PDB file of C-alpha atoms in Angstrom:
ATOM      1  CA  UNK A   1     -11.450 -55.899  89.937  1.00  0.00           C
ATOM      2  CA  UNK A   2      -8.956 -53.089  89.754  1.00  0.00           C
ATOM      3  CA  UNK A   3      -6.217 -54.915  88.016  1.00  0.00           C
ATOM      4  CA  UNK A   4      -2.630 -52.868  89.006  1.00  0.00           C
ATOM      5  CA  UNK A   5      -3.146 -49.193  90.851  1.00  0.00           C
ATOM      6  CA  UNK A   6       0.126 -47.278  90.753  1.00  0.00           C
ATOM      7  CA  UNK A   7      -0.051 -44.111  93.417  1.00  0.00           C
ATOM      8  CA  UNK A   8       0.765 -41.430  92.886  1.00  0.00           C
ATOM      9  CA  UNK A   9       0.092 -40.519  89.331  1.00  0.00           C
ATOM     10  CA  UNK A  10       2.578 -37.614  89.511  1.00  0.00           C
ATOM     11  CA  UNK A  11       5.023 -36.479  91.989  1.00  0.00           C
ATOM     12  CA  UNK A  12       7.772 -33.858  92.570  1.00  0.00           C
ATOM     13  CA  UNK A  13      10.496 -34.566  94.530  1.00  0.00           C
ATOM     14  CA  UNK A  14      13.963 -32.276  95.525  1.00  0.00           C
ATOM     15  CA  UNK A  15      17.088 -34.146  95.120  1.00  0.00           C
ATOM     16  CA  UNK A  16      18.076 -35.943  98.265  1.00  0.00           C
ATOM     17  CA  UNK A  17      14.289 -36.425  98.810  1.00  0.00           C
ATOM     18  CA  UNK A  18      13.209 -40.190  99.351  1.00  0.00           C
ATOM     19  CA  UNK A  19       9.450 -41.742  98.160  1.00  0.00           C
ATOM     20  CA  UNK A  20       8.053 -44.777  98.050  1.00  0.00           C
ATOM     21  CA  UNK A  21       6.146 -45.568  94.596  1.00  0.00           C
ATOM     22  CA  UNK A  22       3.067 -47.977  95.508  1.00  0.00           C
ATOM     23  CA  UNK A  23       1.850 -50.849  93.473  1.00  0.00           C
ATOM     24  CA  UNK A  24      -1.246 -53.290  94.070  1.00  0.00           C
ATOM     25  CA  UNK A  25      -2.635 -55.941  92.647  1.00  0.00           C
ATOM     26  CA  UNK A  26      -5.804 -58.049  92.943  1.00  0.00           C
ATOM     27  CA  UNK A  27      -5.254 -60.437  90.482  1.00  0.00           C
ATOM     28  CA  UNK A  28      -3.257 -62.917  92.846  1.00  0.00           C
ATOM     29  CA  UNK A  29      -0.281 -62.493  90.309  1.00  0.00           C
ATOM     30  CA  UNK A  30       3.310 -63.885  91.268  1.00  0.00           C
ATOM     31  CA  UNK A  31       5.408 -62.425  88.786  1.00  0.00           C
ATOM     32  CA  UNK A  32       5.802 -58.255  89.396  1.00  0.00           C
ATOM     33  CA  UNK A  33       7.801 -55.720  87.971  1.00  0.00           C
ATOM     34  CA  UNK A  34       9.174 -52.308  88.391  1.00  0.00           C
ATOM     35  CA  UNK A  35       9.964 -50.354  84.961  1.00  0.00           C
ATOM     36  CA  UNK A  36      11.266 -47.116  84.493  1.00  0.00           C
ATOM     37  CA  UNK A  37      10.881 -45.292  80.853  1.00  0.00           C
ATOM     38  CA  UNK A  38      12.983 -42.404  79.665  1.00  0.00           C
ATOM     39  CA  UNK A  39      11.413 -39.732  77.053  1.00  0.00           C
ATOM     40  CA  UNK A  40      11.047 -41.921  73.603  1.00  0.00           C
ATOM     41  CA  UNK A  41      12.905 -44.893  75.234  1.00  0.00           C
ATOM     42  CA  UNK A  42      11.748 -48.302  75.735  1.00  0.00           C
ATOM     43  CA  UNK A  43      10.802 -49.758  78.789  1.00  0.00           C
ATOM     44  CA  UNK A  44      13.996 -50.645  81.255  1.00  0.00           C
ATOM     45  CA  UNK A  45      13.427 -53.125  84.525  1.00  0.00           C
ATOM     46  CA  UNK A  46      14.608 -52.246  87.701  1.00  0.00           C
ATOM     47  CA  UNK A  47      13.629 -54.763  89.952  1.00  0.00           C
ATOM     48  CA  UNK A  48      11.148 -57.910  89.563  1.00  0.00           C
ATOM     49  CA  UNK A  49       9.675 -60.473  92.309  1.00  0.00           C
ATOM     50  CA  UNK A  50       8.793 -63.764  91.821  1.00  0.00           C
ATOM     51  CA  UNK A  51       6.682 -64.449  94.705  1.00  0.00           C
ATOM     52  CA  UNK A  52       6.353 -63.100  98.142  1.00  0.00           C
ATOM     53  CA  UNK A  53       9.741 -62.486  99.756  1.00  0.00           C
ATOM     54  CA  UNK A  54      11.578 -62.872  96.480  1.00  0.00           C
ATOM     55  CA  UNK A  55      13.002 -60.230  94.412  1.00  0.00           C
ATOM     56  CA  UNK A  56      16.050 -59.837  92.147  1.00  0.00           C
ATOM     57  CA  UNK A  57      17.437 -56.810  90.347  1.00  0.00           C
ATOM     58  CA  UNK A  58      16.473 -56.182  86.763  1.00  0.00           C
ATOM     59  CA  UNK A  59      18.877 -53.571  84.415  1.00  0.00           C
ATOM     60  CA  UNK A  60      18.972 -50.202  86.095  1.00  0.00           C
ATOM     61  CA  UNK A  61      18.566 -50.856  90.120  1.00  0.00           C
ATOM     62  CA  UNK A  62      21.153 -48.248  91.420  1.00  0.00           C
ATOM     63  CA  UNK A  63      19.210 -45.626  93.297  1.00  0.00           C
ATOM     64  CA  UNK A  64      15.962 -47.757  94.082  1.00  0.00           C
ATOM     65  CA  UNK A  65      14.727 -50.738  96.496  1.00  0.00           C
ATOM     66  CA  UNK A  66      11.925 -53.159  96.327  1.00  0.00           C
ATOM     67  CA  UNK A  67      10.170 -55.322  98.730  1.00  0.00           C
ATOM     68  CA  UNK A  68       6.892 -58.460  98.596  1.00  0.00           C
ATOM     69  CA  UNK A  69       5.939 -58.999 102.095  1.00  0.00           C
ATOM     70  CA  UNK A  70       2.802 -60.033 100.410  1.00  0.00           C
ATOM     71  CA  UNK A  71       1.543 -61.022  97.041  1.00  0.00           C
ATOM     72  CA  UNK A  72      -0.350 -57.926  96.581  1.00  0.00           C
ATOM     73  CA  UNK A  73       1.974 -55.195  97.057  1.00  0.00           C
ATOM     74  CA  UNK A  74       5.032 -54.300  95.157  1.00  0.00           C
ATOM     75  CA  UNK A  75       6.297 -51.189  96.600  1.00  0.00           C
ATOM     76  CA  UNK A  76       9.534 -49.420  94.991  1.00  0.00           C
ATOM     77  CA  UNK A  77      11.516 -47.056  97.596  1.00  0.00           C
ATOM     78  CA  UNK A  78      13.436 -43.980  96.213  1.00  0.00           C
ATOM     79  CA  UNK A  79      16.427 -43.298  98.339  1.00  0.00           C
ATOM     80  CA  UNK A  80      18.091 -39.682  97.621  1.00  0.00           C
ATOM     81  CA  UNK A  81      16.530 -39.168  94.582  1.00  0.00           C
ATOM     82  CA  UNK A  82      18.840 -37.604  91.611  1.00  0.00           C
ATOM     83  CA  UNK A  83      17.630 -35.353  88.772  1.00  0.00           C
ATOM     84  CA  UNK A  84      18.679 -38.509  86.890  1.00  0.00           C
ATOM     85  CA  UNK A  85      15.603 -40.762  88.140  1.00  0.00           C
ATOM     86  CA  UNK A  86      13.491 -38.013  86.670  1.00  0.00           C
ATOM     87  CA  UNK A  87      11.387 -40.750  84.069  1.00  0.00           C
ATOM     88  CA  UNK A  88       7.794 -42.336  84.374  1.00  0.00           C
ATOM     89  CA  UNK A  89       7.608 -45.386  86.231  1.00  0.00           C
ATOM     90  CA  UNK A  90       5.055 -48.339  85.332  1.00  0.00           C
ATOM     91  CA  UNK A  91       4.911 -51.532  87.672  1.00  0.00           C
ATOM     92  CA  UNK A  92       3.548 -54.629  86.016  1.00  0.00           C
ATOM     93  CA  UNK A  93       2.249 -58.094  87.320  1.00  0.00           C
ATOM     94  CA  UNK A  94       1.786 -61.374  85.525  1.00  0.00           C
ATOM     95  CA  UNK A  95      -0.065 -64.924  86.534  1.00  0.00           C
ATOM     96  CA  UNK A  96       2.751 -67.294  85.570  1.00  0.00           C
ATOM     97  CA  UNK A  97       5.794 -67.684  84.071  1.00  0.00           C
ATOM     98  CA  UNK A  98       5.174 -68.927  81.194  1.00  0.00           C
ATOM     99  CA  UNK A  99       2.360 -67.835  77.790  1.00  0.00           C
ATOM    100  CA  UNK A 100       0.981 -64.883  79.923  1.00  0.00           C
ATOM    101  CA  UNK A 101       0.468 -61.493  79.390  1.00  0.00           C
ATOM    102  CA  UNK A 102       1.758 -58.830  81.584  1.00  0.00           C
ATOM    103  CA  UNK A 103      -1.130 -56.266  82.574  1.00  0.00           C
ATOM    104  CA  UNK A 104       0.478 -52.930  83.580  1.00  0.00           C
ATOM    105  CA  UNK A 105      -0.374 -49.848  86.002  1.00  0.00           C
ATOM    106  CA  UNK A 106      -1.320 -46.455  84.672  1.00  0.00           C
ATOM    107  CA  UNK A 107       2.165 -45.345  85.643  1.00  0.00           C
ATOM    108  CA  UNK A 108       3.956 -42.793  87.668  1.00  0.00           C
ATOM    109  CA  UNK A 109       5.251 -39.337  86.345  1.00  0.00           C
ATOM    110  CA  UNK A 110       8.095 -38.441  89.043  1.00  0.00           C
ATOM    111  CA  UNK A 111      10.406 -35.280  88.177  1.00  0.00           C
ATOM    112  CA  UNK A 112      13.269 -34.905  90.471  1.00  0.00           C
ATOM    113  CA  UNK A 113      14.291 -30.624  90.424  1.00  0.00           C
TER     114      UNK A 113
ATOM    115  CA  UNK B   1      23.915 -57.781  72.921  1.00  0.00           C
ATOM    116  CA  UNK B   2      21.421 -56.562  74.447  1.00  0.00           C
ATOM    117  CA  UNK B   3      18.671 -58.937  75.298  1.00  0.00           C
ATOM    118  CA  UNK B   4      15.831 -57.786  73.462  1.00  0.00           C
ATOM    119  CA  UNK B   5      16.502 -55.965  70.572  1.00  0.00           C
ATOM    120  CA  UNK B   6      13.528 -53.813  67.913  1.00  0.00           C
ATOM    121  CA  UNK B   7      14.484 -52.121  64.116  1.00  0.00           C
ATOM    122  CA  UNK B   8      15.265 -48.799  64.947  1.00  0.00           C
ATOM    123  CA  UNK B   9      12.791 -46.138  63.537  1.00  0.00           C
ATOM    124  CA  UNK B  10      10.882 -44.461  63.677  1.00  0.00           C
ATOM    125  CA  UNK B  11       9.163 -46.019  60.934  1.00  0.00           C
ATOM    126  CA  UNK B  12       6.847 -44.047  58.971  1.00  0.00           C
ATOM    127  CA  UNK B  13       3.953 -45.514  56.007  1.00  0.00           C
ATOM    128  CA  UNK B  14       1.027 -44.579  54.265  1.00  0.00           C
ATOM    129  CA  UNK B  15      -2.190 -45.682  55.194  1.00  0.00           C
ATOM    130  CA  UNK B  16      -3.326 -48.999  53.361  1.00  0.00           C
ATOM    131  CA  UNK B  17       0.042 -49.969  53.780  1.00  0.00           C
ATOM    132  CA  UNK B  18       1.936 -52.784  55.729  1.00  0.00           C
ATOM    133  CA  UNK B  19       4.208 -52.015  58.303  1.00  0.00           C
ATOM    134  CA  UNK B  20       6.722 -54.643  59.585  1.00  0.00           C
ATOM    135  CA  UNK B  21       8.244 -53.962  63.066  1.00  0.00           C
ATOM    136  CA  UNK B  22      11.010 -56.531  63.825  1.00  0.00           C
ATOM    137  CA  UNK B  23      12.981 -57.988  67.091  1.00  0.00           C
ATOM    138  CA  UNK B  24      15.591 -59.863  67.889  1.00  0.00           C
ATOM    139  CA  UNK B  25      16.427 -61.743  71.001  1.00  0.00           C
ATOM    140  CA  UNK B  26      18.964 -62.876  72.653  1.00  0.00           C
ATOM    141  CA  UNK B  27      18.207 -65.999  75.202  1.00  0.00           C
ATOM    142  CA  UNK B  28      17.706 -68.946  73.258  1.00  0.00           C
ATOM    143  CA  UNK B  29      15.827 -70.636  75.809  1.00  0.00           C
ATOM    144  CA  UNK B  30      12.785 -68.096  75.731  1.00  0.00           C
ATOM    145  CA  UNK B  31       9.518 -69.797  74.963  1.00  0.00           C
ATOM    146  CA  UNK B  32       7.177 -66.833  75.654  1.00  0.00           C
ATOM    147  CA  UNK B  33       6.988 -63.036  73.169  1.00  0.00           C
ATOM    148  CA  UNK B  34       4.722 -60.422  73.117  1.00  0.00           C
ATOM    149  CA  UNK B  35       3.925 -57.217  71.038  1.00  0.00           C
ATOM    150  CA  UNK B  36       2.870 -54.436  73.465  1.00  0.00           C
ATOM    151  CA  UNK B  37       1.324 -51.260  71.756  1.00  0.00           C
ATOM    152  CA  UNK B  38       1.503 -47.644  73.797  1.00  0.00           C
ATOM    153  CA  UNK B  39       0.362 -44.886  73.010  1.00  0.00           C
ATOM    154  CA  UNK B  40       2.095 -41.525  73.896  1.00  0.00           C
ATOM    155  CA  UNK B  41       1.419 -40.741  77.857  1.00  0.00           C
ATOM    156  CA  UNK B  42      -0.456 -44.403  78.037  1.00  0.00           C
ATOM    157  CA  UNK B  43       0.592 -47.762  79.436  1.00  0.00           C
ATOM    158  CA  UNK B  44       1.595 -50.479  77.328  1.00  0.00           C
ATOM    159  CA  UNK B  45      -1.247 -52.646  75.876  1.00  0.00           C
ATOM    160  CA  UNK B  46      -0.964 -56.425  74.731  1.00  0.00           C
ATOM    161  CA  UNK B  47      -1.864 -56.510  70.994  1.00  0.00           C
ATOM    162  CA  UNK B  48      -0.383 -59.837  70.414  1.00  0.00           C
ATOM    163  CA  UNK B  49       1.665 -63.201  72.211  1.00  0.00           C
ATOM    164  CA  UNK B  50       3.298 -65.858  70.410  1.00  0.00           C
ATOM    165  CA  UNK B  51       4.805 -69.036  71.698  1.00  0.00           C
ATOM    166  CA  UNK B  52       5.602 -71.916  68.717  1.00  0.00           C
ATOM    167  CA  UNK B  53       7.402 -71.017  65.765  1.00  0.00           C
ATOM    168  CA  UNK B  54       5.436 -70.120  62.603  1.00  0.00           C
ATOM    169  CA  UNK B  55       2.734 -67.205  62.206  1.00  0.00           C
ATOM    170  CA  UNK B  56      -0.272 -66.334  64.022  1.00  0.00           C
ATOM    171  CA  UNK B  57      -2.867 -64.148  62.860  1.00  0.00           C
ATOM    172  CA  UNK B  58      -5.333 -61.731  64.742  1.00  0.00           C
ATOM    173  CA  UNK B  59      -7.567 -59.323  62.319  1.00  0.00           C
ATOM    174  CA  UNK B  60      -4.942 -57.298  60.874  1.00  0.00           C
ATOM    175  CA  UNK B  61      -1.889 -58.591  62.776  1.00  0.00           C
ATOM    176  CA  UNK B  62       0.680 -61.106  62.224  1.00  0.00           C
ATOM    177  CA  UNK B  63       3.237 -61.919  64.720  1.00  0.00           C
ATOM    178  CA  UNK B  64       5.857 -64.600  63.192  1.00  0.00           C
ATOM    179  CA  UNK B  65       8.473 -66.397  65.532  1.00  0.00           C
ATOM    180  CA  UNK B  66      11.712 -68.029  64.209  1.00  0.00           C
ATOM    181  CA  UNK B  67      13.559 -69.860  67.350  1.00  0.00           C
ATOM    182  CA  UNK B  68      16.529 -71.040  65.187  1.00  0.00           C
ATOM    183  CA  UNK B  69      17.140 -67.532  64.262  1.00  0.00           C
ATOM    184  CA  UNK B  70      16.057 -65.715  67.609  1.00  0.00           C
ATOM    185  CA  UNK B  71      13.782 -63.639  65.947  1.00  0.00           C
ATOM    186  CA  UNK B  72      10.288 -62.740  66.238  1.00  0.00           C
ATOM    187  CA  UNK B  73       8.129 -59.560  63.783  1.00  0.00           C
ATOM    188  CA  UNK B  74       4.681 -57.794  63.847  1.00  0.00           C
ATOM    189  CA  UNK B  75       2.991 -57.465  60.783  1.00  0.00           C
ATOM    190  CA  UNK B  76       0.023 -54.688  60.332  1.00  0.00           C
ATOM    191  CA  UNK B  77      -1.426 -55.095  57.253  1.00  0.00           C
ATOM    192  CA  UNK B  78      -3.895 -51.843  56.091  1.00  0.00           C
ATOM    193  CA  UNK B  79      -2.632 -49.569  58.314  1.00  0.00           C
ATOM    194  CA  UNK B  80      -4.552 -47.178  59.933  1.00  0.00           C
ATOM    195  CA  UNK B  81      -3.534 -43.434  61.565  1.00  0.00           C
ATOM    196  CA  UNK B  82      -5.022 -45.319  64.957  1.00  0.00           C
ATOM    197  CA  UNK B  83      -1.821 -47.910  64.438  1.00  0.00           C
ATOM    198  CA  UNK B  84       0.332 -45.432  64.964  1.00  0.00           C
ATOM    199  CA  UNK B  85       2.132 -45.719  68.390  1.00  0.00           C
ATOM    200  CA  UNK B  86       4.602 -46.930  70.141  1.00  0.00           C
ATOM    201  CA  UNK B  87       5.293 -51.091  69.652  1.00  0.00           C
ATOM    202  CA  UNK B  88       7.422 -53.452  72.424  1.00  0.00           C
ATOM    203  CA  UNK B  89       9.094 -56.275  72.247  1.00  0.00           C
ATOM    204  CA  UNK B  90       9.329 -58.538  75.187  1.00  0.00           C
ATOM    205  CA  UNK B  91      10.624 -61.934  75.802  1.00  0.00           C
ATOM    206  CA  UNK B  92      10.261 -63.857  78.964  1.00  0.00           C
ATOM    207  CA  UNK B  93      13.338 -65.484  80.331  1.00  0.00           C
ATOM    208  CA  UNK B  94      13.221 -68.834  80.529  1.00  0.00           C
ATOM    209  CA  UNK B  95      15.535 -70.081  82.864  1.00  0.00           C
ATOM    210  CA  UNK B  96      18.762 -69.882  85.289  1.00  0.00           C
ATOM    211  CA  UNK B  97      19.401 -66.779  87.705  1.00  0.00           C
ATOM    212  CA  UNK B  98      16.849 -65.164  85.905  1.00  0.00           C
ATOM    213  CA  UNK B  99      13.906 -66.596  85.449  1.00  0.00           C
ATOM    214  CA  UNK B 100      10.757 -65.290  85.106  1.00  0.00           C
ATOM    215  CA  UNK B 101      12.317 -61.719  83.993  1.00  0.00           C
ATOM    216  CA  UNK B 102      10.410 -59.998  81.330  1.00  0.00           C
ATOM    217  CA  UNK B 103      12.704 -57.699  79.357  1.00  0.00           C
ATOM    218  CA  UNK B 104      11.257 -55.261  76.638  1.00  0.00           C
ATOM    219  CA  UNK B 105      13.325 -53.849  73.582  1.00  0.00           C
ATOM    220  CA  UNK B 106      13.538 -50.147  73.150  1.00  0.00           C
ATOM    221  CA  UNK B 107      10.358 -50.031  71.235  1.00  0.00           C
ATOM    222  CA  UNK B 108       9.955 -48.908  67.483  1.00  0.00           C
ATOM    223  CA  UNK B 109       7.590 -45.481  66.760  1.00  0.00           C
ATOM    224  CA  UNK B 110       5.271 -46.222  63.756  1.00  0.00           C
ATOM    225  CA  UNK B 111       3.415 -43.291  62.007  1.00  0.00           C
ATOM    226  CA  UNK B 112       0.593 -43.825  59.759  1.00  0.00           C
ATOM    227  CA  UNK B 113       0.025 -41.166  57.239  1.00  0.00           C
ATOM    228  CA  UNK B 114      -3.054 -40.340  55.505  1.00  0.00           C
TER     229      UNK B 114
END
């Protein structure tokens, strides 16, 4: 039971460079969610899914897209990347809606140069 | 108003001592709050959830949730140098357009001190 894997731990991109950040689970979790978190900030959501084929935009989704074509996956696609999307990047899944805990990925160092 | 909101810090006491980390929230609807720990470089960790007004104890934390004033606080009471960290707020939204969102405040630094 691997919980959530987040590839690549680290990355460098050059602006105007796309990636896709991957995210698993094998918990059979509906709820998923794409953070990003500045240098001493807190954590800010880009995008969350509810289920497979549902997602909605969280705080900060300029830049970035999501997609669930199944319940596992969560992937989060980088499209021109900006020096400004430089930040570590944790994606997060959760059983229910309600009295559970999220459990969270080991994260994603991208710098954009 | 944003959302979710923590104390700003960083907060900084001596070991022994009780530190009080508080949030604020604003969806009154939200049934569901949690108190994530991280460490620098780590992921968030669950140290406590809370759900029905009142307090709720675990070793030497205390989460305590007031609805009618939208406000929920972490209690560590002897603090150690391994409390000190990096402490979220999150609330679950509970309904409309957004539901199921989980939104974390900005997150209050704590330093224990010998």
């Amino acid at each position: 039971n691997a919980g959530v894997t987040q590839t690549p731990k680290f990355r460098i991109l050059k602006i105007g460079q796309s990636m896709t950040l991957q995210c698993t689970q094998d918990m059979n979790h509906n709820y998923m969610y794409w953070y990003r978190q500045d240098p001493g900030m807190g954590l800010k959501l880009i995008y969350y899914s509810v289920g497979a084929g549902i997602t909605d935009k969280g705080e900060v989704p300029n830049g970035y897209n999501v997609s669930r074509s199944t319940t596992e996956d969560f992937p989060l696609r980088l499209e021109l990347a900006a020096p400004s999307q430089t930040s570590v990047y944790f994606c997060a899944s959760r059983r229910r809606v309600e009295r559970t805990e999220a459990f969270f990925g080991q994260g994603t160092r991208l710098t954009v140069v | 108003q944003k959302e979710v909101e923590q104390n700003s810090g960083p907060l900084s006491v001596p070991e022994g001592a009780i530190a009080s980390l508080n949030c604020t929230y604003s969806d009154r609807g939200s049934q569901s709050f949690f108190w994530y720990r991280q460490y620098s470089g780590k992921s968030p960790e669950l140290i406590m959830f809370i759900y029905s007004n009142g307090d709720k104890e675990d070793g030497r934390f205390t989460a305590q949730l007031n609805k009618a004033s939208q406000y929920v606080s972490l209690l560590i009471r002897d603090s150690q140098p391994s409390d000190s960290a990096t402490y979220l707020c999150a609330v679950i939204d509970a309904g409309g357009t957004s539901y199921g969102k989980l939104t974390f405040g900005q997150g209050t630094i704590l330093t224990v001190h010998p």
